[in-house]
Coordinates of C-alpha atoms and ligand atoms in Angstrom, one line a residue:
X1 CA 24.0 187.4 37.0
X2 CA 24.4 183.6 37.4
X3 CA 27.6 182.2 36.9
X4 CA 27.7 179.0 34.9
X5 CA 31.6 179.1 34.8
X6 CA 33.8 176.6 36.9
X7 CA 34.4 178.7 40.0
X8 CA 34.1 181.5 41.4
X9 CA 30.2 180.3 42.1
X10 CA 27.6 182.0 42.6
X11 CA 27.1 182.1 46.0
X12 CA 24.2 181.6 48.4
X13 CA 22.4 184.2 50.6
X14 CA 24.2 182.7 53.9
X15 CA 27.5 182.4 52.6
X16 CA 27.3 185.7 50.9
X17 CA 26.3 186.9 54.9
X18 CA 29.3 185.5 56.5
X19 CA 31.3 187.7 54.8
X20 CA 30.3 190.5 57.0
X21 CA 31.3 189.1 59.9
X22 CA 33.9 191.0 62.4
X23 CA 37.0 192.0 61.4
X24 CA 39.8 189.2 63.0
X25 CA 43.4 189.4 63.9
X26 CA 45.2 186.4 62.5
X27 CA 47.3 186.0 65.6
X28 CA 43.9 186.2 67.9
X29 CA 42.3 182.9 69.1
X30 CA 39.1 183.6 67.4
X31 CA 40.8 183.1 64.3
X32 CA 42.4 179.9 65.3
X33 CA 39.0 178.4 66.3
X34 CA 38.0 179.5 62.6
X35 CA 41.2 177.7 61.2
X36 CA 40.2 174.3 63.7
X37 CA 36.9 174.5 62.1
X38 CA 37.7 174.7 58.6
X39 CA 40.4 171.7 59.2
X40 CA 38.2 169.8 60.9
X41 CA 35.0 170.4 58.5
X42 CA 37.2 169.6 55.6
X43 CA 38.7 166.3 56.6
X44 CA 35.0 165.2 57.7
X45 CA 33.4 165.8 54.5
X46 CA 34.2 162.6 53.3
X47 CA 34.5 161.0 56.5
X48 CA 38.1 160.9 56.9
X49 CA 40.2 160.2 60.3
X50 CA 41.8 162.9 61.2
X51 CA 44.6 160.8 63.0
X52 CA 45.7 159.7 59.2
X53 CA 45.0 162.5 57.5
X54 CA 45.5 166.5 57.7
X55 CA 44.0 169.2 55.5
X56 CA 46.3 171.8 55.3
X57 CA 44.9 175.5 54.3
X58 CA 46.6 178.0 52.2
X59 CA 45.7 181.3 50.9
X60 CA 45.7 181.3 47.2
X61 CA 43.5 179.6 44.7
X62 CA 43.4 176.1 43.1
X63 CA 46.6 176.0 41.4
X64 CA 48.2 177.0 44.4
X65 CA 47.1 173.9 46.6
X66 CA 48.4 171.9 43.3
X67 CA 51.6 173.1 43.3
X68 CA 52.0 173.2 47.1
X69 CA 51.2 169.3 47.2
X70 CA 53.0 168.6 44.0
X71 CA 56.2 170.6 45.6
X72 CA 56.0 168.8 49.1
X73 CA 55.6 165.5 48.2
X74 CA 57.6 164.0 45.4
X75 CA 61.0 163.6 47.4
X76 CA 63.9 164.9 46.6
X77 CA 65.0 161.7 44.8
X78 CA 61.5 161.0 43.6
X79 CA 60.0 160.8 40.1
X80 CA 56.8 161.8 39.4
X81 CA 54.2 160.6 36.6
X82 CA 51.5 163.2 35.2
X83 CA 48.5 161.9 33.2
X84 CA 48.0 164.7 30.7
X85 CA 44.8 165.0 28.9
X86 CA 43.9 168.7 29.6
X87 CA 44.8 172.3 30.5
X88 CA 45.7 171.2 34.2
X89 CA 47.2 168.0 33.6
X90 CA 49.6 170.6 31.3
X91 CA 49.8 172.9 34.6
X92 CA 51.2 169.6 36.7
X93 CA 54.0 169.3 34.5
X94 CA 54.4 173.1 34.0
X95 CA 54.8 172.9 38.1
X96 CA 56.9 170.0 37.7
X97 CA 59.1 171.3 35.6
X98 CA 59.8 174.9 37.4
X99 CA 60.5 172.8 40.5
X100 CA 63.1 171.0 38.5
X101 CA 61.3 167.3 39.6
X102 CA 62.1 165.1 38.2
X103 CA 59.2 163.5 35.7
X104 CA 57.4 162.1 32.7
X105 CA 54.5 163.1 31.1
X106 CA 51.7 160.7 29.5
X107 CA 50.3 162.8 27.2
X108 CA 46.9 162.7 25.5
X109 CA 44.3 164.4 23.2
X110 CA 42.3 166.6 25.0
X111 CA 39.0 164.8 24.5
X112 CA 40.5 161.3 25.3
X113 CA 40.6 159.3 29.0
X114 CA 43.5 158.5 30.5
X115 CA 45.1 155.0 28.6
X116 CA 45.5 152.7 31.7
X117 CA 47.9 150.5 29.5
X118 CA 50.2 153.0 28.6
X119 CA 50.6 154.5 31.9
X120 CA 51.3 151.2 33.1
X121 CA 53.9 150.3 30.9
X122 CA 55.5 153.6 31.9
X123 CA 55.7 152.6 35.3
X124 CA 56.7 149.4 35.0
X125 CA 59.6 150.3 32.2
X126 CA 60.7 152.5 35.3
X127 CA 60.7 151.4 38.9
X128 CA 62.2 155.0 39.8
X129 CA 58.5 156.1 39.5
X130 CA 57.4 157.0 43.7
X131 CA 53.9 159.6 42.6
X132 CA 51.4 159.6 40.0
X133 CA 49.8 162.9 39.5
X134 CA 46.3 163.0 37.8
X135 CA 43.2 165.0 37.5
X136 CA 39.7 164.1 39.1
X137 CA 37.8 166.0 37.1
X138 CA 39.4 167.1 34.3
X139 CA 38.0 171.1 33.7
X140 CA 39.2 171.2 30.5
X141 CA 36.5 169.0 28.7
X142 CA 33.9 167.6 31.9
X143 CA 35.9 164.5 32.0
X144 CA 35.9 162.5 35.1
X145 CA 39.1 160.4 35.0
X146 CA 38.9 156.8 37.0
X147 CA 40.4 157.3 39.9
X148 CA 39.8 153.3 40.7
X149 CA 41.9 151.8 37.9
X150 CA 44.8 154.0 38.3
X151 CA 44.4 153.9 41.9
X152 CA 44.7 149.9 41.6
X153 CA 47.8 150.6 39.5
X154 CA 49.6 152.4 41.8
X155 CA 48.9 150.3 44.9
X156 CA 50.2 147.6 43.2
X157 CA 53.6 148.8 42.3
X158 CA 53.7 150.9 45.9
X159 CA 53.3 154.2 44.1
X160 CA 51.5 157.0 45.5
X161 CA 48.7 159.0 43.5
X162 CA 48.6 162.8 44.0
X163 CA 45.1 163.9 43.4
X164 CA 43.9 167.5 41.7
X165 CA 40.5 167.2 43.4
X166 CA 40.3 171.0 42.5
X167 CA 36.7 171.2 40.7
X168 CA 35.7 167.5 42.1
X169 CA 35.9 167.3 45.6
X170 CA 32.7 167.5 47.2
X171 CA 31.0 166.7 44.4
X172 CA 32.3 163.3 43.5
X173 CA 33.7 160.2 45.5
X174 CA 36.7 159.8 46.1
X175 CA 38.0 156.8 47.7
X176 CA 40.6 157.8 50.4
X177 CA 41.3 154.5 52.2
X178 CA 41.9 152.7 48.5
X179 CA 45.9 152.8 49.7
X180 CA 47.1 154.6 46.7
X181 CA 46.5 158.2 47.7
X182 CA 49.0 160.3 49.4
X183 CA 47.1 164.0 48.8
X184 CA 43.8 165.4 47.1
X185 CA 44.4 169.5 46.4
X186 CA 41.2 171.9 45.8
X187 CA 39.8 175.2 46.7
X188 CA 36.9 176.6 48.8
X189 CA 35.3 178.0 45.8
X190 CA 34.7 175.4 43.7
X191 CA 31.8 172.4 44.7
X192 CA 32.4 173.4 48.1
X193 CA 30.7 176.8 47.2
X194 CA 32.6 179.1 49.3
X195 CA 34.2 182.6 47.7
X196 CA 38.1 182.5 46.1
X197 CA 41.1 183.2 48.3
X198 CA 41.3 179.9 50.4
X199 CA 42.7 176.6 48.6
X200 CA 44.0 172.9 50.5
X201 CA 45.3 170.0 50.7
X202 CA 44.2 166.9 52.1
X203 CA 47.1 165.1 53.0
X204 CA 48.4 161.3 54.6
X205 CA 50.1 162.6 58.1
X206 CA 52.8 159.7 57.5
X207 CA 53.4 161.4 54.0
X208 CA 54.0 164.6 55.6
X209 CA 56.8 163.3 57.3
X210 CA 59.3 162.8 54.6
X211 CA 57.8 166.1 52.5
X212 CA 59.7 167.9 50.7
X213 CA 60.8 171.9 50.9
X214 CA 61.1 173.1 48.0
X215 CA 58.7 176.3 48.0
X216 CA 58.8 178.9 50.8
X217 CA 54.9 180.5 51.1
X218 CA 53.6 177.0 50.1
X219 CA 55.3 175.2 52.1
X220 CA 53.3 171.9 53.0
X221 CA 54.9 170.1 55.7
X222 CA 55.8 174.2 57.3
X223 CA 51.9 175.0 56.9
X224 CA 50.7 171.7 58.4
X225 CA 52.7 172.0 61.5
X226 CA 52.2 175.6 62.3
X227 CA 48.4 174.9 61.9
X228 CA 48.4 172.3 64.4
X229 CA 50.1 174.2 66.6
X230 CA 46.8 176.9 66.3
X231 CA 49.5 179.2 64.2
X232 CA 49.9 180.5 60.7
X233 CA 53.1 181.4 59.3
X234 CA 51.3 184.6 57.3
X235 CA 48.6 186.5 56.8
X236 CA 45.6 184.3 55.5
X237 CA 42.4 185.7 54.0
X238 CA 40.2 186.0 56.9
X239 CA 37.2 186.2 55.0
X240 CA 37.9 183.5 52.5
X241 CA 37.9 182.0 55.9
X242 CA 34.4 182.6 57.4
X243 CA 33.1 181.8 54.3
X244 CA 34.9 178.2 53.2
X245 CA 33.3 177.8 57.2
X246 CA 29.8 178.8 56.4
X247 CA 30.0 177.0 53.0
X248 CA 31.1 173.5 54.8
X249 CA 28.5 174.3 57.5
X250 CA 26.2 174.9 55.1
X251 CA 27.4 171.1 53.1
X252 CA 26.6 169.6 56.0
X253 CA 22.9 171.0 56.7
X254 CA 22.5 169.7 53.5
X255 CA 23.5 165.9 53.6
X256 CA 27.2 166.2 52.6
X257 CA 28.9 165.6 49.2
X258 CA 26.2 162.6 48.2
X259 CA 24.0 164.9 48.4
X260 CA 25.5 167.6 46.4
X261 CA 26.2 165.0 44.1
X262 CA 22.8 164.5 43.5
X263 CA 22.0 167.7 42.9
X264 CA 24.7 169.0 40.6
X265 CA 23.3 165.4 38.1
X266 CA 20.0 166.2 38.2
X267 CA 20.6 169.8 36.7
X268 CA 23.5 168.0 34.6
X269 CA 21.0 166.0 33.2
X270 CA 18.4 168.6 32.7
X271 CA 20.6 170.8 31.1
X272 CA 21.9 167.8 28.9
X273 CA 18.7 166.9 28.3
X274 CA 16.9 170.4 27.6
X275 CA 20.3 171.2 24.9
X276 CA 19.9 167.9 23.5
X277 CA 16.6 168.8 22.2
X278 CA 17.4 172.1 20.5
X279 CA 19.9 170.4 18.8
X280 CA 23.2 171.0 21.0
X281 CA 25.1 167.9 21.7
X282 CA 27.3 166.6 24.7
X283 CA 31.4 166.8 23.6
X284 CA 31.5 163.5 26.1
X285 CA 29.4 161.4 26.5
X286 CA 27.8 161.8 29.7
X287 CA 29.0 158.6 31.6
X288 CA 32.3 159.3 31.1
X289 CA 31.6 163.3 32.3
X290 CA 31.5 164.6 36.0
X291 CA 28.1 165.8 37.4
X292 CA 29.9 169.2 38.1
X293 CA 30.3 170.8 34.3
X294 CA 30.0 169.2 31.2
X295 CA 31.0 170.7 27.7
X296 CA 28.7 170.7 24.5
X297 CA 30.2 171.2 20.7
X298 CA 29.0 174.8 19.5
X299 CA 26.0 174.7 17.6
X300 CA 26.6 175.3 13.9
X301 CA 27.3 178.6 12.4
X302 CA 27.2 180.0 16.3
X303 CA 30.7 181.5 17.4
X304 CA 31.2 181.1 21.3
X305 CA 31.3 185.3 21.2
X306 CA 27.9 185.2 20.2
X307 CA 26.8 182.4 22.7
X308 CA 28.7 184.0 25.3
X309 CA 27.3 187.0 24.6
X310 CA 23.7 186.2 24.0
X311 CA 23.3 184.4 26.9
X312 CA 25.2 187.2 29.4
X313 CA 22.3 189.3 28.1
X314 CA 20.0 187.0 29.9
X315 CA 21.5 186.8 32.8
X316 CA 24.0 183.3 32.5
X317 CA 28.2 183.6 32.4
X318 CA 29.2 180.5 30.2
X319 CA 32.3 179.3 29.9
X320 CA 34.7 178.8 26.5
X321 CA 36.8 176.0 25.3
X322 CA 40.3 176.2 26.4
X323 CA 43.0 176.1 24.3
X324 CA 42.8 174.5 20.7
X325 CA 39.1 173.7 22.0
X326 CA 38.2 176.9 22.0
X327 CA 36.5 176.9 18.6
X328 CA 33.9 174.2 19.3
X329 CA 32.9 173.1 21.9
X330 CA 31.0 175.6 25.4
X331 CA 30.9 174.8 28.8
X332 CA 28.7 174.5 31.9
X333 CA 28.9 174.1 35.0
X334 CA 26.0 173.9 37.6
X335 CA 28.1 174.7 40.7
X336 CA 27.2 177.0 42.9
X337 CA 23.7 178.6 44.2
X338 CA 21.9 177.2 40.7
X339 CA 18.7 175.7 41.1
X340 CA 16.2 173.9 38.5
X341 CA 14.5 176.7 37.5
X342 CA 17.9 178.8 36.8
X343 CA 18.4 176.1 34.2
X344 CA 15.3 176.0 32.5
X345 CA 15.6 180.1 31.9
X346 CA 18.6 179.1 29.9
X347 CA 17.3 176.3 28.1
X348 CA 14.3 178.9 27.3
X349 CA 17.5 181.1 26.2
X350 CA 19.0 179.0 23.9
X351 CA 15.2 178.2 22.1
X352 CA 15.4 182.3 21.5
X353 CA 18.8 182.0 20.1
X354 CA 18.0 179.6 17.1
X355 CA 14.9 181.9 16.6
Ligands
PLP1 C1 39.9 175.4 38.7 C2 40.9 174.3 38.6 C3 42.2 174.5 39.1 C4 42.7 175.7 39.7 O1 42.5 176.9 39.1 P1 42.6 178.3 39.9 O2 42.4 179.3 38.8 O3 44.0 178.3 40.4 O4 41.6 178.3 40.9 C5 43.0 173.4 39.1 N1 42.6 172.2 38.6 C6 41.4 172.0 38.1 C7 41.0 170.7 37.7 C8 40.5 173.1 38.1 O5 39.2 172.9 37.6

């Protein structure tokens, strides 16, 4: 079975392997030296110093390095602004909310990008506004929101942007050094094509300083210090672990998130493409999607069940619309161990469908 869903990927041969490594105490120095290298391999993959900037590991999945960074680093008198226009835009300010931050939400349609002029007028109605929290890659719809404009925005008014990198980071750039970002959050099973259980955040040192506490097991500024001490302040999953390593490795070998970048558009396209022609069109347009997954609208008088289904008989997982979406529009991602040939079998299974 291929999974076309966004995470858990399917995974390759060697990552699949380094699973079955040997068995590790957490308080052994082998496992430390795994920790180091995961750090170490994360901050490098877009070429970041690791003076300035720390990635923090946690055990947990996406949401949970989301609402560790979101936790740590409004302040306590902070006041946090969430572009909404998706599912985990929603989840910010659900986060925000429990945490009793306090912040604003600018709200959109679903299928609509981010209005640069009404977030602005937001923050400038407001100086009490310190974060900006916004998707990359927005999951819900294949929507890549600018992270240039808004990051221009922030710098300029001495904000700082909290990132959910979750299904974009190494996959899509991300410029680090633009001054506006404090923290990008994502997960080792995502673009980085490792297996679920091991999530991070990649995080300004000088930020860390005045984090907040507000959560006890996701603790930011209590997991960032204990890891550079080579400690952990629980139990992590070991074999998340070994394979977020081998998967990094693994990046690397084959030329890093430009790379990968390339990849995941070229079976984008193809699969844009190859739908296109039998009739299935994009839900946004494709400049304005991420390389990673793009959503189509349902082809007429075809319920998702019946896609979902016809296609899982062949061999492909697709994913549904969420929420109010969930009646037209399909998604697909080409993360993962997915390779050219993968895509045209499901091309070749969508031709049978409309048979
Ligand atoms: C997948 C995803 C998450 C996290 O979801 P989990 O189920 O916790 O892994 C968060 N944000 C975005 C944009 C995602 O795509």
């Amino acid at each position: 079975m291929l999974l076309l869903n966004p995470g858990p990927v399917t995974l390759t041969e060697r990552v699949r392997r380094s699973l079955l490594q040997t068995d590790l105490c957490h308080r052994e120095s082998e496992f430390f030296d795994l920790q180091d290298e995961a750090r170490e391999r994360l901050v490098n993959v877009y070429g970041l110093d690791p003076a300035q900037w720390s990635a923090v590991l946690m055990t947990g999945s996406g949401t949970a390095a989301v609402e560790s960074m979101v936790a740590a680093l409004v302040p306590e008198h902070g006041k946090l602004l969430i572009v909404e226009n998706g599912v985990y835009g929603e989840r910010i300010a659900h986060i925000a909310a429990q945490y009793r931050i306090a912040h604003e939400v600018v709200k959109h349609e679903w299928m609509e990008a981010p209005d640069l002029a009404r977030i602005v007028a937001r923050l400038d109605a407001d100086r009490g506004f310190t974060h900006v929290a916004v998707i990359h890659h927005e999951t819900t719809t294949g929507r890549l929101n600018d992270l240039r404009t808004l990051g221009a925005v922030c710098r300029e008014r001495g904000v700082q942007l909290l990132v959910d990198g979750v299904s974009s980071f190494g996959a899509e750039a991300i410029d680090f050094n633009d001054g506006s970002i404090a923290a990008v959050a994502a997960t080792a099973n995502k673009c980085l094509h490792g297996v679920p259980g091991a999530a991070f955040v990649i995080v300004r040192r000088d930020t860390l300083a005045q984090a907040a506490s507000r959560t006890f097991y996701l603790d930011l500024s209590r997991l960032a210090r204990l890891q550079d001490q080579r400690n952990t302040p629980f139990t992590p999953s070991v074999h998340a672990y070994y394979a977020l390593v081998e998967a990094l490795r693994e990046l690397a070998d084959e030329g890093g998130w430009t790379a990968r970048h390339a990849r995941y558009a070229a079976l984008a396209e193809q699969a844009r493409a190859g739908l296109a022609a039998r009739g299935v069109a994009s839900a946004v347009a494709p400049e304005q999607s991420s390389v990673v997954l793009r959503a189509y609208r349902l082809p007429d008088g075809v319920s998702y069940p019946q896609l979902h289904d016809a296609l899982k008989a062949r061999g492909f997982v697709i994913y549904a619309g969420q929420g109010g979406l969930s009646a037209e529009l399909f998604r697909i991602s080409t993360m993962g161990d997915i390779h050219a040939a993968d895509v045209d079998r499901l091309l070749q299974g969508f031709s049978e469908l409309s048979r």
